[in-house]
Amino acid sequence: MFARLDPVAFQTCFRAWVHALGQHLPDDVVAIDGKTLRRTHDAAIARSPLHLVSAWSTVQGLVLGQLEIDAKTANILSTLTPITQAPAPTDAT
């Protein structure tokens, strides 16, 4: 079913839905976390590991958005487009 969806239209609708959630939950805290996926690199073809940054709604208990970033970075907040206006604490790992 997902293969038939237009990815750009889906992303537009999803972001509008996430923004609407944020309007109704002013006390929500969005947790930002970065992860490197194991076994996603390949030295033979110079492919770096896949690094992802996620935004998690602590009130809703769901991922609001996820982005692939080029390299592991300590400042993951600078790589995200704001998803909501909620405060965004980060972990130290």
mmCIF file of N, CA and C in Angstrom:
data_model
loop_
_atom_site.group_PDB
_atom_site.id
_atom_site.type_symbol
_atom_site.label_atom_id
_atom_site.label_comp_id
_atom_site.label_asym_id
_atom_site.label_seq_id
_atom_site.Cartn_x
_atom_site.Cartn_y
_atom_site.Cartn_z
ATOM 1 N N MET A 1 0.813 -1.180 0.000
ATOM 2 C CA MET A 1 0.000 0.000 0.000
ATOM 3 C C MET A 1 0.870 1.262 0.000
ATOM 4 N N PHE A 2 1.923 1.290 0.815
ATOM 5 C CA PHE A 2 2.762 2.480 0.890
ATOM 6 C C PHE A 2 3.493 2.743 -0.423
ATOM 7 N N ALA A 3 3.769 1.712 -1.194
ATOM 8 C CA ALA A 3 4.455 1.889 -2.469
ATOM 9 C C ALA A 3 3.622 2.724 -3.441
ATOM 10 N N ARG A 4 2.323 2.752 -3.254
ATOM 11 C CA ARG A 4 1.442 3.494 -4.157
ATOM 12 C C ARG A 4 1.278 4.957 -3.755
ATOM 13 N N LEU A 5 1.757 5.320 -2.571
ATOM 14 C CA LEU A 5 1.622 6.699 -2.101
ATOM 15 C C LEU A 5 2.652 7.610 -2.757
ATOM 16 N N ASP A 6 2.253 8.835 -3.016
ATOM 17 C CA ASP A 6 3.177 9.863 -3.485
ATOM 18 C C ASP A 6 3.969 10.342 -2.266
ATOM 19 N N PRO A 7 5.296 10.120 -2.224
ATOM 20 C CA PRO A 7 6.063 10.455 -1.020
ATOM 21 C C PRO A 7 6.012 11.936 -0.653
ATOM 22 N N VAL A 8 5.999 12.816 -1.633
ATOM 23 C CA VAL A 8 5.966 14.251 -1.348
ATOM 24 C C VAL A 8 4.616 14.640 -0.744
ATOM 25 N N ALA A 9 3.532 14.133 -1.314
ATOM 26 C CA ALA A 9 2.196 14.424 -0.781
ATOM 27 C C ALA A 9 2.034 13.837 0.618
ATOM 28 N N PHE A 10 2.546 12.625 0.828
ATOM 29 C CA PHE A 10 2.460 12.001 2.149
ATOM 30 C C PHE A 10 3.222 12.823 3.181
ATOM 31 N N GLN A 11 4.433 13.258 2.830
ATOM 32 C CA GLN A 11 5.236 14.055 3.754
ATOM 33 C C GLN A 11 4.536 15.370 4.086
ATOM 34 N N THR A 12 3.937 16.004 3.092
ATOM 35 C CA THR A 12 3.214 17.256 3.323
ATOM 36 C C THR A 12 2.054 17.046 4.288
ATOM 37 N N CYS A 13 1.275 16.005 4.068
ATOM 38 C CA CYS A 13 0.142 15.697 4.950
ATOM 39 C C CYS A 13 0.619 15.317 6.347
ATOM 40 N N PHE A 14 1.674 14.512 6.426
ATOM 41 C CA PHE A 14 2.188 14.085 7.723
ATOM 42 C C PHE A 14 2.685 15.277 8.531
ATOM 43 N N ARG A 15 3.422 16.175 7.885
ATOM 44 C CA ARG A 15 3.922 17.358 8.595
ATOM 45 C C ARG A 15 2.778 18.256 9.063
ATOM 46 N N ALA A 16 1.730 18.383 8.254
ATOM 47 C CA ALA A 16 0.567 19.177 8.671
ATOM 48 C C ALA A 16 -0.094 18.544 9.889
ATOM 49 N N TRP A 17 -0.189 17.216 9.904
ATOM 50 C CA TRP A 17 -0.782 16.501 11.041
ATOM 51 C C TRP A 17 0.067 16.692 12.295
ATOM 52 N N VAL A 18 1.387 16.567 12.158
ATOM 53 C CA VAL A 18 2.286 16.746 13.299
ATOM 54 C C VAL A 18 2.180 18.176 13.830
ATOM 55 N N HIS A 19 2.117 19.141 12.922
ATOM 56 C CA HIS A 19 1.981 20.536 13.348
ATOM 57 C C HIS A 19 0.666 20.742 14.105
ATOM 58 N N ALA A 20 -0.408 20.135 13.623
ATOM 59 C CA ALA A 20 -1.707 20.231 14.303
ATOM 60 C C ALA A 20 -1.643 19.607 15.693
ATOM 61 N N LEU A 21 -0.929 18.497 15.842
ATOM 62 C CA LEU A 21 -0.756 17.884 17.166
ATOM 63 C C LEU A 21 -0.086 18.854 18.125
ATOM 64 N N GLY A 22 0.924 19.529 17.644
ATOM 65 C CA GLY A 22 1.667 20.466 18.478
ATOM 66 C C GLY A 22 0.830 21.637 18.942
ATOM 67 N N GLN A 23 -0.162 22.026 18.146
ATOM 68 C CA GLN A 23 -1.029 23.135 18.523
ATOM 69 C C GLN A 23 -1.898 22.786 19.726
ATOM 70 N N HIS A 24 -2.261 21.522 19.856
ATOM 71 C CA HIS A 24 -3.149 21.082 20.928
ATOM 72 C C HIS A 24 -2.393 20.603 22.166
ATOM 73 N N LEU A 25 -1.091 20.500 22.075
ATOM 74 C CA LEU A 25 -0.287 20.004 23.193
ATOM 75 C C LEU A 25 0.824 20.995 23.527
ATOM 76 N N PRO A 26 0.474 22.152 24.069
ATOM 77 C CA PRO A 26 1.507 23.162 24.313
ATOM 78 C C PRO A 26 2.545 22.741 25.348
ATOM 79 N N ASP A 27 2.216 21.777 26.207
ATOM 80 C CA ASP A 27 3.165 21.334 27.232
ATOM 81 C C ASP A 27 4.001 20.136 26.792
ATOM 82 N N ASP A 28 3.862 19.724 25.541
ATOM 83 C CA ASP A 28 4.625 18.579 25.043
ATOM 84 C C ASP A 28 6.108 18.932 24.995
ATOM 85 N N VAL A 29 6.934 17.953 25.260
ATOM 86 C CA VAL A 29 8.383 18.096 25.125
ATOM 87 C C VAL A 29 8.808 17.178 23.993
ATOM 88 N N VAL A 30 9.574 17.720 23.062
ATOM 89 C CA VAL A 30 10.063 16.935 21.937
ATOM 90 C C VAL A 30 11.506 16.546 22.233
ATOM 91 N N ALA A 31 11.740 15.251 22.360
ATOM 92 C CA ALA A 31 13.083 14.728 22.621
ATOM 93 C C ALA A 31 13.771 14.458 21.286
ATOM 94 N N ILE A 32 14.999 14.918 21.148
ATOM 95 C CA ILE A 32 15.781 14.747 19.924
ATOM 96 C C ILE A 32 16.861 13.708 20.197
ATOM 97 N N ASP A 33 16.997 12.743 19.293
ATOM 98 C CA ASP A 33 17.973 11.675 19.498
ATOM 99 C C ASP A 33 18.606 11.290 18.169
ATOM 100 N N GLY A 34 19.891 11.074 18.173
ATOM 101 C CA GLY A 34 20.606 10.628 16.987
ATOM 102 C C GLY A 34 21.093 9.201 17.152
ATOM 103 N N LYS A 35 21.043 8.439 16.086
ATOM 104 C CA LYS A 35 21.485 7.040 16.099
ATOM 105 C C LYS A 35 22.255 6.732 14.819
ATOM 106 N N THR A 36 23.215 5.835 14.953
ATOM 107 C CA THR A 36 23.910 5.281 13.798
ATOM 108 C C THR A 36 23.464 3.837 13.653
ATOM 109 N N LEU A 37 22.963 3.481 12.480
ATOM 110 C CA LEU A 37 22.466 2.126 12.258
ATOM 111 C C LEU A 37 23.627 1.181 11.986
ATOM 112 N N ARG A 38 23.625 0.052 12.660
ATOM 113 C CA ARG A 38 24.679 -0.947 12.483
ATOM 114 C C ARG A 38 24.606 -1.588 11.098
ATOM 115 N N ARG A 39 25.760 -1.972 10.624
ATOM 116 C CA ARG A 39 25.904 -2.705 9.368
ATOM 117 C C ARG A 39 25.330 -1.965 8.153
ATOM 118 N N THR A 40 25.345 -0.634 8.198
ATOM 119 C CA THR A 40 24.885 0.134 7.045
ATOM 120 C C THR A 40 26.050 0.711 6.250
ATOM 121 N N HIS A 41 27.277 0.434 6.675
ATOM 122 C CA HIS A 41 28.447 0.929 5.955
ATOM 123 C C HIS A 41 29.026 -0.186 5.082
ATOM 124 N N ASP A 42 29.814 0.228 4.113
ATOM 125 C CA ASP A 42 30.501 -0.733 3.250
ATOM 126 C C ASP A 42 31.823 -0.103 2.822
ATOM 127 N N ALA A 43 32.908 -0.518 3.446
ATOM 128 C CA ALA A 43 34.223 0.050 3.158
ATOM 129 C C ALA A 43 34.662 -0.225 1.724
ATOM 130 N N ALA A 44 34.226 -1.332 1.147
ATOM 131 C CA ALA A 44 34.639 -1.694 -0.212
ATOM 132 C C ALA A 44 34.165 -0.671 -1.239
ATOM 133 N N ILE A 45 33.018 -0.065 -0.992
ATOM 134 C CA ILE A 45 32.503 0.937 -1.937
ATOM 135 C C ILE A 45 32.459 2.333 -1.304
ATOM 136 N N ALA A 46 33.165 2.511 -0.196
ATOM 137 C CA ALA A 46 33.278 3.793 0.513
ATOM 138 C C ALA A 46 31.918 4.362 0.913
ATOM 139 N N ARG A 47 31.033 3.488 1.380
ATOM 140 C CA ARG A 47 29.727 3.950 1.859
ATOM 141 C C ARG A 47 29.786 4.091 3.373
ATOM 142 N N SER A 48 29.483 5.276 3.851
ATOM 143 C CA SER A 48 29.499 5.561 5.288
ATOM 144 C C SER A 48 28.275 4.962 5.963
ATOM 145 N N PRO A 49 28.347 4.777 7.283
ATOM 146 C CA PRO A 49 27.171 4.283 8.004
ATOM 147 C C PRO A 49 26.018 5.287 7.925
ATOM 148 N N LEU A 50 24.809 4.789 8.071
ATOM 149 C CA LEU A 50 23.613 5.621 8.038
ATOM 150 C C LEU A 50 23.387 6.243 9.413
ATOM 151 N N HIS A 51 23.291 7.565 9.455
ATOM 152 C CA HIS A 51 23.040 8.301 10.690
ATOM 153 C C HIS A 51 21.645 8.910 10.604
ATOM 154 N N LEU A 52 20.824 8.701 11.639
ATOM 155 C CA LEU A 52 19.466 9.237 11.687
ATOM 156 C C LEU A 52 19.278 10.105 12.921
ATOM 157 N N VAL A 53 18.467 11.138 12.780
ATOM 158 C CA VAL A 53 18.058 11.983 13.892
ATOM 159 C C VAL A 53 16.540 11.919 13.956
ATOM 160 N N SER A 54 16.009 11.656 15.156
ATOM 161 C CA SER A 54 14.566 11.528 15.348
ATOM 162 C C SER A 54 14.067 12.551 16.354
ATOM 163 N N ALA A 55 12.813 12.975 16.159
ATOM 164 C CA ALA A 55 12.125 13.845 17.117
ATOM 165 C C ALA A 55 10.963 13.048 17.693
ATOM 166 N N TRP A 56 10.926 12.921 19.023
ATOM 167 C CA TRP A 56 9.949 12.075 19.725
ATOM 168 C C TRP A 56 9.048 12.936 20.597
ATOM 169 N N SER A 57 7.736 12.811 20.438
ATOM 170 C CA SER A 57 6.774 13.506 21.291
ATOM 171 C C SER A 57 6.603 12.717 22.580
ATOM 172 N N THR A 58 6.952 13.339 23.706
ATOM 173 C CA THR A 58 6.840 12.637 24.983
ATOM 174 C C THR A 58 5.391 12.472 25.415
ATOM 175 N N VAL A 59 4.509 13.381 25.003
ATOM 176 C CA VAL A 59 3.093 13.278 25.362
ATOM 177 C C VAL A 59 2.376 12.270 24.470
ATOM 178 N N GLN A 60 2.586 12.366 23.167
ATOM 179 C CA GLN A 60 1.918 11.473 22.219
ATOM 180 C C GLN A 60 2.533 10.080 22.191
ATOM 181 N N GLY A 61 3.821 9.991 22.526
ATOM 182 C CA GLY A 61 4.495 8.701 22.488
ATOM 183 C C GLY A 61 4.726 8.204 21.078
ATOM 184 N N LEU A 62 5.077 9.140 20.182
ATOM 185 C CA LEU A 62 5.345 8.741 18.802
ATOM 186 C C LEU A 62 6.434 9.604 18.192
ATOM 187 N N VAL A 63 7.039 9.074 17.139
ATOM 188 C CA VAL A 63 8.083 9.807 16.423
ATOM 189 C C VAL A 63 7.409 10.832 15.523
ATOM 190 N N LEU A 64 7.781 12.096 15.695
ATOM 191 C CA LEU A 64 7.207 13.171 14.900
ATOM 192 C C LEU A 64 7.911 13.326 13.563
ATOM 193 N N GLY A 65 9.152 12.931 13.512
ATOM 194 C CA GLY A 65 9.910 13.046 12.281
ATOM 195 C C GLY A 65 11.271 12.411 12.431
ATOM 196 N N GLN A 66 11.867 12.083 11.293
ATOM 197 C CA GLN A 66 13.172 11.433 11.292
ATOM 198 C C GLN A 66 13.906 11.886 10.047
ATOM 199 N N LEU A 67 15.174 12.257 10.217
ATOM 200 C CA LEU A 67 15.990 12.715 9.104
ATOM 201 C C LEU A 67 17.282 11.930 9.028
ATOM 202 N N GLU A 68 17.724 11.676 7.813
ATOM 203 C CA GLU A 68 19.058 11.120 7.601
ATOM 204 C C GLU A 68 20.027 12.290 7.568
ATOM 205 N N ILE A 69 21.150 12.155 8.277
ATOM 206 C CA ILE A 69 22.175 13.191 8.245
ATOM 207 C C ILE A 69 23.444 12.602 7.653
ATOM 208 N N ASP A 70 24.301 13.476 7.134
ATOM 209 C CA ASP A 70 25.500 13.020 6.426
ATOM 210 C C ASP A 70 26.517 12.351 7.332
ATOM 211 N N ALA A 71 26.711 12.873 8.500
ATOM 212 C CA ALA A 71 27.734 12.315 9.386
ATOM 213 C C ALA A 71 27.296 12.470 10.831
ATOM 214 N N LYS A 72 27.868 11.631 11.675
ATOM 215 C CA LYS A 72 27.565 11.728 13.101
ATOM 216 C C LYS A 72 28.071 13.075 13.609
ATOM 217 N N THR A 73 27.231 13.771 14.339
ATOM 218 C CA THR A 73 27.587 15.094 14.828
ATOM 219 C C THR A 73 27.109 15.271 16.258
ATOM 220 N N ALA A 74 27.838 16.046 17.023
ATOM 221 C CA ALA A 74 27.440 16.312 18.405
ATOM 222 C C ALA A 74 26.294 17.310 18.461
ATOM 223 N N ASN A 75 26.155 18.154 17.444
ATOM 224 C CA ASN A 75 25.113 19.175 17.438
ATOM 225 C C ASN A 75 23.970 18.758 16.523
ATOM 226 N N ILE A 76 23.180 17.786 16.949
ATOM 227 C CA ILE A 76 22.108 17.270 16.103
ATOM 228 C C ILE A 76 20.958 18.248 15.967
ATOM 229 N N LEU A 77 20.807 19.181 16.894
ATOM 230 C CA LEU A 77 19.716 20.150 16.787
ATOM 231 C C LEU A 77 19.852 21.017 15.544
ATOM 232 N N SER A 78 21.074 21.337 15.141
ATOM 233 C CA SER A 78 21.265 22.200 13.982
ATOM 234 C C SER A 78 20.893 21.507 12.680
ATOM 235 N N THR A 79 20.736 20.190 12.684
ATOM 236 C CA THR A 79 20.392 19.472 11.460
ATOM 237 C C THR A 79 18.892 19.350 11.249
ATOM 238 N N LEU A 80 18.097 19.684 12.277
ATOM 239 C CA LEU A 80 16.654 19.506 12.190
ATOM 240 C C LEU A 80 15.944 20.788 11.805
ATOM 241 N N THR A 81 14.939 20.663 10.943
ATOM 242 C CA THR A 81 13.979 21.724 10.738
ATOM 243 C C THR A 81 13.001 21.610 11.885
ATOM 244 N N PRO A 82 12.640 22.712 12.540
ATOM 245 C CA PRO A 82 11.725 22.590 13.682
ATOM 246 C C PRO A 82 10.434 21.873 13.293
ATOM 247 N N ILE A 83 10.064 20.884 14.078
ATOM 248 C CA ILE A 83 8.846 20.120 13.821
ATOM 249 C C ILE A 83 7.688 20.724 14.591
ATOM 250 N N THR A 84 7.935 21.107 15.816
ATOM 251 C CA THR A 84 6.937 21.825 16.607
ATOM 252 C C THR A 84 7.655 22.930 17.348
ATOM 253 N N GLN A 85 6.927 23.717 18.071
ATOM 254 C CA GLN A 85 7.525 24.794 18.853
ATOM 255 C C GLN A 85 7.814 24.355 20.283
ATOM 256 N N ALA A 86 7.693 23.068 20.562
ATOM 257 C CA ALA A 86 7.916 22.554 21.913
ATOM 258 C C ALA A 86 9.395 22.615 22.268
ATOM 259 N N PRO A 87 9.728 22.681 23.568
ATOM 260 C CA PRO A 87 11.132 22.628 23.979
ATOM 261 C C PRO A 87 11.781 21.332 23.522
ATOM 262 N N ALA A 88 13.060 21.369 23.245
ATOM 263 C CA ALA A 88 13.730 20.199 22.688
ATOM 264 C C ALA A 88 14.972 19.833 23.479
ATOM 265 N N PRO A 89 14.847 19.019 24.538
ATOM 266 C CA PRO A 89 16.045 18.554 25.243
ATOM 267 C C PRO A 89 16.765 17.498 24.424
ATOM 268 N N THR A 90 18.052 17.342 24.662
ATOM 269 C CA THR A 90 18.813 16.315 23.957
ATOM 270 C C THR A 90 19.509 15.427 24.962
ATOM 271 N N ASP A 91 19.830 14.215 24.526
ATOM 272 C CA ASP A 91 20.610 13.342 25.400
ATOM 273 C C ASP A 91 22.086 13.559 25.109
ATOM 274 N N ALA A 92 22.922 13.068 25.983
ATOM 275 C CA ALA A 92 24.364 13.296 25.850
ATOM 276 C C ALA A 92 25.067 12.203 25.070
ATOM 277 N N THR A 93 24.337 11.197 24.580
ATOM 278 C CA THR A 93 24.993 10.095 23.886
ATOM 279 C C THR A 93 25.011 10.297 22.402
#
